[in-house]
């Protein structure tokens, strides 16, 4: 039998104590010496619906591993819910948790020498954190997500968590009663699974499939479907085969596979957070990827889906229309995807798609009749964002893709939301929220409460928002994030003043502050970076080590 990674903890007389510990948890000598050891990174917890059911997924993976002749060993990672973190101090935590998740999987694998890894995940930062670990470790690995939640139903309408966020200003103004709000709360999230829109969780689970790190169906099968359990069991079987084939993530983390993931991202109108996460994965894999890749592909790959919050369709609709395989089949018809790439399913993507039907023509439109001729994400540049900024153009009405107006500046999301509710913000203005970047936040908070408030007070069609923070995939409207360099690092956004004119041109990819270089230099001569908002603990360390959003907000390798 060829050498295994686990040999370093099992082979030879010096490894007697190691073998004893494995026997103590219930395995025989023959088991541990003859079968591959599979680490199952389970991110289950009881706190939120995206992960509350993952023990059942993990159990199905274990069954598949046993059936294929492997030995499963489960360990756990943390998992945070962006929805519960939203709108308060907790929102500083999700993006930094991505690095902790990657680190915890890395350390467990290095310490315990598994022959392969199954990554059981679902929500926003957990999936990319685990994918980063796979790229970093390059041990045989495969990912399985917990699947999407079904949409809710209230008074004849399909609803979700976005409905509640956008209703909050109406509750504040007394237009919606607390009794009605509680009704909606019960209806909006009908069960387990990640939020049913094409927000970050579903986006990343779809992109894991497009990248080739997950089996077909991973992105869109609902959490409550029996198909999800079948997929988990097949995932457990497949990891044993990947070890036998010595199939490692470096076969998947290639520029062609990454381009396939970006193509699918553009076609489904995915979350802007995908830019951060795909760049972080590329960094871990040693592949030089910049924002220019996303800009180039957004101009060439059309948007084929109109999923919530961009449109009326939910993830379960995408599943019924054929899921990500059907999306890739449409991209194949337009010569917009690499067919010679490898996947954990075995063979090439082209071979995989031979048995796949094209989309239904409406939920997944053909490339010659798309919802939009360009992809869902656009990269903007200009003096306000010389290193780039990101906008989810699929969530911006075409009539709103140009805006020029006076700035209304805030130092935090809370201050901006309070001003909106007090009707301080006026039509035509550009809200600027700064010191919310990777360093300034710290943690690059999502501004969903701000964008939802704009929708709730009816200003989303007349006011734009610009920030060095980021947005939830559930955001809609002219919201530009990831402004780089961020304010904390002395980007021009740090010296914007109330009344300054800002021009946003999505079609031309421009983001400019109409302030000349001399005036900007004068302002910087008296500018000082504020004191860090957090000075103790992990977030303080993260703020010191975090890099720009334009590089994926990864941590510096060296001080």
mmCIF file of N, CA and C in Angstrom, residues 75-129:
data_model
loop_
_atom_site.group_PDB
_atom_site.id
_atom_site.type_symbol
_atom_site.label_atom_id
_atom_site.label_comp_id
_atom_site.label_asym_id
_atom_site.label_seq_id
_atom_site.Cartn_x
_atom_site.Cartn_y
_atom_site.Cartn_z
ATOM 1 N N UNK A 75 -14.424 16.780 13.600
ATOM 2 C CA UNK A 75 -14.026 17.887 14.467
ATOM 3 C C UNK A 75 -14.839 19.106 14.061
ATOM 4 N N UNK A 76 -14.772 20.165 14.860
ATOM 5 C CA UNK A 76 -15.673 21.294 14.654
ATOM 6 C C UNK A 76 -14.921 22.611 14.459
ATOM 7 N N UNK A 77 -15.571 23.512 13.735
ATOM 8 C CA UNK A 77 -15.091 24.887 13.612
ATOM 9 C C UNK A 77 -16.187 25.819 14.131
ATOM 10 N N UNK A 78 -15.823 27.066 14.369
ATOM 11 C CA UNK A 78 -16.841 28.051 14.720
ATOM 12 C C UNK A 78 -17.668 28.392 13.490
ATOM 13 N N UNK A 79 -18.806 29.006 13.709
ATOM 14 C CA UNK A 79 -19.663 29.478 12.622
ATOM 15 C C UNK A 79 -20.493 30.643 13.147
ATOM 16 N N UNK A 80 -20.436 31.766 12.441
ATOM 17 C CA UNK A 80 -21.190 32.952 12.835
ATOM 18 C C UNK A 80 -22.266 33.249 11.805
ATOM 19 N N UNK A 81 -23.398 33.768 12.279
ATOM 20 C CA UNK A 81 -24.513 34.120 11.403
ATOM 21 C C UNK A 81 -24.472 35.607 11.104
ATOM 22 N N UNK A 82 -24.256 35.971 9.848
ATOM 23 C CA UNK A 82 -24.238 37.382 9.472
ATOM 24 C C UNK A 82 -25.552 38.074 9.819
ATOM 25 N N UNK A 83 -26.659 37.356 9.655
ATOM 26 C CA UNK A 83 -27.962 37.959 9.927
ATOM 27 C C UNK A 83 -28.119 38.363 11.380
ATOM 28 N N UNK A 84 -27.665 37.513 12.296
ATOM 29 C CA UNK A 84 -27.756 37.831 13.721
ATOM 30 C C UNK A 84 -26.728 38.897 14.095
ATOM 31 N N UNK A 85 -25.600 38.921 13.392
ATOM 32 C CA UNK A 85 -24.558 39.923 13.670
ATOM 33 C C UNK A 85 -24.913 41.306 13.125
ATOM 34 N N UNK A 86 -25.848 41.378 12.211
ATOM 35 C CA UNK A 86 -26.093 42.592 11.434
ATOM 36 C C UNK A 86 -26.551 43.769 12.296
ATOM 37 N N UNK A 87 -25.980 44.942 12.005
ATOM 38 C CA UNK A 87 -26.478 46.182 12.567
ATOM 39 C C UNK A 87 -25.994 46.514 13.956
ATOM 40 N N UNK A 88 -24.994 45.777 14.475
ATOM 41 C CA UNK A 88 -24.465 46.098 15.802
ATOM 42 C C UNK A 88 -22.986 45.706 15.839
ATOM 43 N N UNK A 89 -22.375 45.764 17.014
ATOM 44 C CA UNK A 89 -20.945 45.505 17.148
ATOM 45 C C UNK A 89 -20.547 44.133 16.618
ATOM 46 N N UNK A 90 -21.469 43.188 16.694
ATOM 47 C CA UNK A 90 -21.160 41.835 16.250
ATOM 48 C C UNK A 90 -20.804 41.725 14.790
ATOM 49 N N UNK A 91 -21.191 42.743 13.977
ATOM 50 C CA UNK A 91 -20.911 42.663 12.550
ATOM 51 C C UNK A 91 -19.424 42.815 12.240
ATOM 52 N N UNK A 92 -18.645 43.204 13.255
ATOM 53 C CA UNK A 92 -17.200 43.237 13.047
ATOM 54 C C UNK A 92 -16.606 41.831 12.957
ATOM 55 N N UNK A 93 -17.352 40.835 13.409
ATOM 56 C CA UNK A 93 -16.775 39.505 13.612
ATOM 57 C C UNK A 93 -16.802 38.558 12.407
ATOM 58 N N UNK A 94 -17.823 38.575 11.544
ATOM 59 C CA UNK A 94 -17.892 37.518 10.520
ATOM 60 C C UNK A 94 -16.693 37.438 9.582
ATOM 61 N N UNK A 95 -16.269 38.551 8.972
ATOM 62 C CA UNK A 95 -15.148 38.440 8.042
ATOM 63 C C UNK A 95 -13.871 37.980 8.748
ATOM 64 N N UNK A 96 -13.523 38.539 9.919
ATOM 65 C CA UNK A 96 -12.359 37.998 10.621
ATOM 66 C C UNK A 96 -12.495 36.523 10.998
ATOM 67 N N UNK A 97 -13.729 36.049 11.172
ATOM 68 C CA UNK A 97 -13.914 34.633 11.511
ATOM 69 C C UNK A 97 -13.485 33.729 10.363
ATOM 70 N N UNK A 98 -13.525 34.245 9.145
ATOM 71 C CA UNK A 98 -13.074 33.466 7.983
ATOM 72 C C UNK A 98 -11.645 32.972 8.188
ATOM 73 N N UNK A 99 -10.773 33.849 8.697
ATOM 74 C CA UNK A 99 -9.376 33.481 8.904
ATOM 75 C C UNK A 99 -9.241 32.459 10.033
ATOM 76 N N UNK A 100 -10.039 32.621 11.095
ATOM 77 C CA UNK A 100 -9.998 31.659 12.194
ATOM 78 C C UNK A 100 -10.439 30.273 11.738
ATOM 79 N N UNK A 101 -11.459 30.225 10.890
ATOM 80 C CA UNK A 101 -11.958 28.944 10.383
ATOM 81 C C UNK A 101 -10.889 28.267 9.535
ATOM 82 N N UNK A 102 -10.281 29.032 8.632
ATOM 83 C CA UNK A 102 -9.211 28.470 7.808
ATOM 84 C C UNK A 102 -8.065 27.970 8.680
ATOM 85 N N UNK A 103 -7.702 28.769 9.674
ATOM 86 C CA UNK A 103 -6.598 28.394 10.554
ATOM 87 C C UNK A 103 -6.921 27.147 11.363
ATOM 88 N N UNK A 104 -8.167 27.037 11.845
ATOM 89 C CA UNK A 104 -8.524 25.890 12.696
ATOM 90 C C UNK A 104 -8.516 24.591 11.894
ATOM 91 N N UNK A 105 -8.985 24.643 10.644
ATOM 92 C CA UNK A 105 -8.932 23.447 9.793
ATOM 93 C C UNK A 105 -7.484 23.097 9.489
ATOM 94 N N UNK A 106 -6.684 24.121 9.185
ATOM 95 C CA UNK A 106 -5.269 23.885 8.900
ATOM 96 C C UNK A 106 -4.572 23.220 10.085
ATOM 97 N N UNK A 107 -4.746 23.763 11.273
ATOM 98 C CA UNK A 107 -4.044 23.235 12.437
ATOM 99 C C UNK A 107 -4.497 21.825 12.782
ATOM 100 N N UNK A 108 -5.800 21.560 12.660
ATOM 101 C CA UNK A 108 -6.302 20.218 12.955
ATOM 102 C C UNK A 108 -5.733 19.197 11.985
ATOM 103 N N UNK A 109 -5.674 19.580 10.713
ATOM 104 C CA UNK A 109 -5.119 18.676 9.710
ATOM 105 C C UNK A 109 -3.626 18.438 9.929
ATOM 106 N N UNK A 110 -2.879 19.492 10.192
ATOM 107 C CA UNK A 110 -1.444 19.330 10.408
ATOM 108 C C UNK A 110 -1.167 18.511 11.658
ATOM 109 N N UNK A 111 -1.983 18.707 12.695
ATOM 110 C CA UNK A 111 -1.755 18.019 13.959
ATOM 111 C C UNK A 111 -2.125 16.546 13.907
ATOM 112 N N UNK A 112 -3.204 16.205 13.185
ATOM 113 C CA UNK A 112 -3.749 14.853 13.251
ATOM 114 C C UNK A 112 -3.549 14.036 11.982
ATOM 115 N N UNK A 113 -2.964 14.648 10.951
ATOM 116 C CA UNK A 113 -2.504 13.905 9.771
ATOM 117 C C UNK A 113 -3.584 13.063 9.107
ATOM 118 N N UNK A 114 -4.746 13.659 8.861
ATOM 119 C CA UNK A 114 -5.777 12.956 8.111
ATOM 120 C C UNK A 114 -5.322 12.747 6.671
ATOM 121 N N UNK A 115 -5.801 11.687 6.072
ATOM 122 C CA UNK A 115 -5.472 11.427 4.670
ATOM 123 C C UNK A 115 -6.316 12.273 3.722
ATOM 124 N N UNK A 116 -7.470 12.725 4.210
ATOM 125 C CA UNK A 116 -8.336 13.570 3.399
ATOM 126 C C UNK A 116 -9.303 14.322 4.285
ATOM 127 N N UNK A 117 -9.950 15.347 3.717
ATOM 128 C CA UNK A 117 -10.848 16.214 4.473
ATOM 129 C C UNK A 117 -12.185 16.358 3.763
ATOM 130 N N UNK A 118 -13.264 16.315 4.541
ATOM 131 C CA UNK A 118 -14.586 16.703 4.069
ATOM 132 C C UNK A 118 -14.976 17.963 4.832
ATOM 133 N N UNK A 119 -15.351 18.999 4.115
ATOM 134 C CA UNK A 119 -15.645 20.302 4.689
ATOM 135 C C UNK A 119 -17.156 20.501 4.722
ATOM 136 N N UNK A 120 -17.761 20.402 5.905
ATOM 137 C CA UNK A 120 -19.210 20.507 6.072
ATOM 138 C C UNK A 120 -19.528 21.934 6.510
ATOM 139 N N UNK A 121 -20.217 22.667 5.667
ATOM 140 C CA UNK A 121 -20.335 24.110 5.831
ATOM 141 C C UNK A 121 -21.695 24.571 5.341
ATOM 142 N N UNK A 122 -21.917 25.886 5.360
ATOM 143 C CA UNK A 122 -23.115 26.428 4.722
ATOM 144 C C UNK A 122 -23.079 27.943 4.560
ATOM 145 N N UNK A 123 -22.784 28.687 5.604
ATOM 146 C CA UNK A 123 -23.065 30.125 5.557
ATOM 147 C C UNK A 123 -21.858 30.982 5.200
ATOM 148 N N UNK A 124 -22.063 32.292 5.317
ATOM 149 C CA UNK A 124 -21.319 33.306 4.592
ATOM 150 C C UNK A 124 -19.798 33.198 4.625
ATOM 151 N N UNK A 125 -19.195 33.179 5.810
ATOM 152 C CA UNK A 125 -17.735 33.188 5.890
ATOM 153 C C UNK A 125 -17.173 31.806 6.153
ATOM 154 N N UNK A 126 -18.045 30.874 6.506
ATOM 155 C CA UNK A 126 -17.583 29.531 6.821
ATOM 156 C C UNK A 126 -17.150 28.804 5.562
ATOM 157 N N UNK A 127 -17.965 28.889 4.515
ATOM 158 C CA UNK A 127 -17.622 28.217 3.266
ATOM 159 C C UNK A 127 -16.304 28.730 2.697
ATOM 160 N N UNK A 128 -16.116 30.051 2.523
ATOM 161 C CA UNK A 128 -14.817 30.495 2.002
ATOM 162 C C UNK A 128 -13.658 30.186 2.932
ATOM 163 N N UNK A 129 -13.879 30.239 4.262
ATOM 164 C CA UNK A 129 -12.803 29.893 5.186
ATOM 165 C C UNK A 129 -12.333 28.462 4.989
#
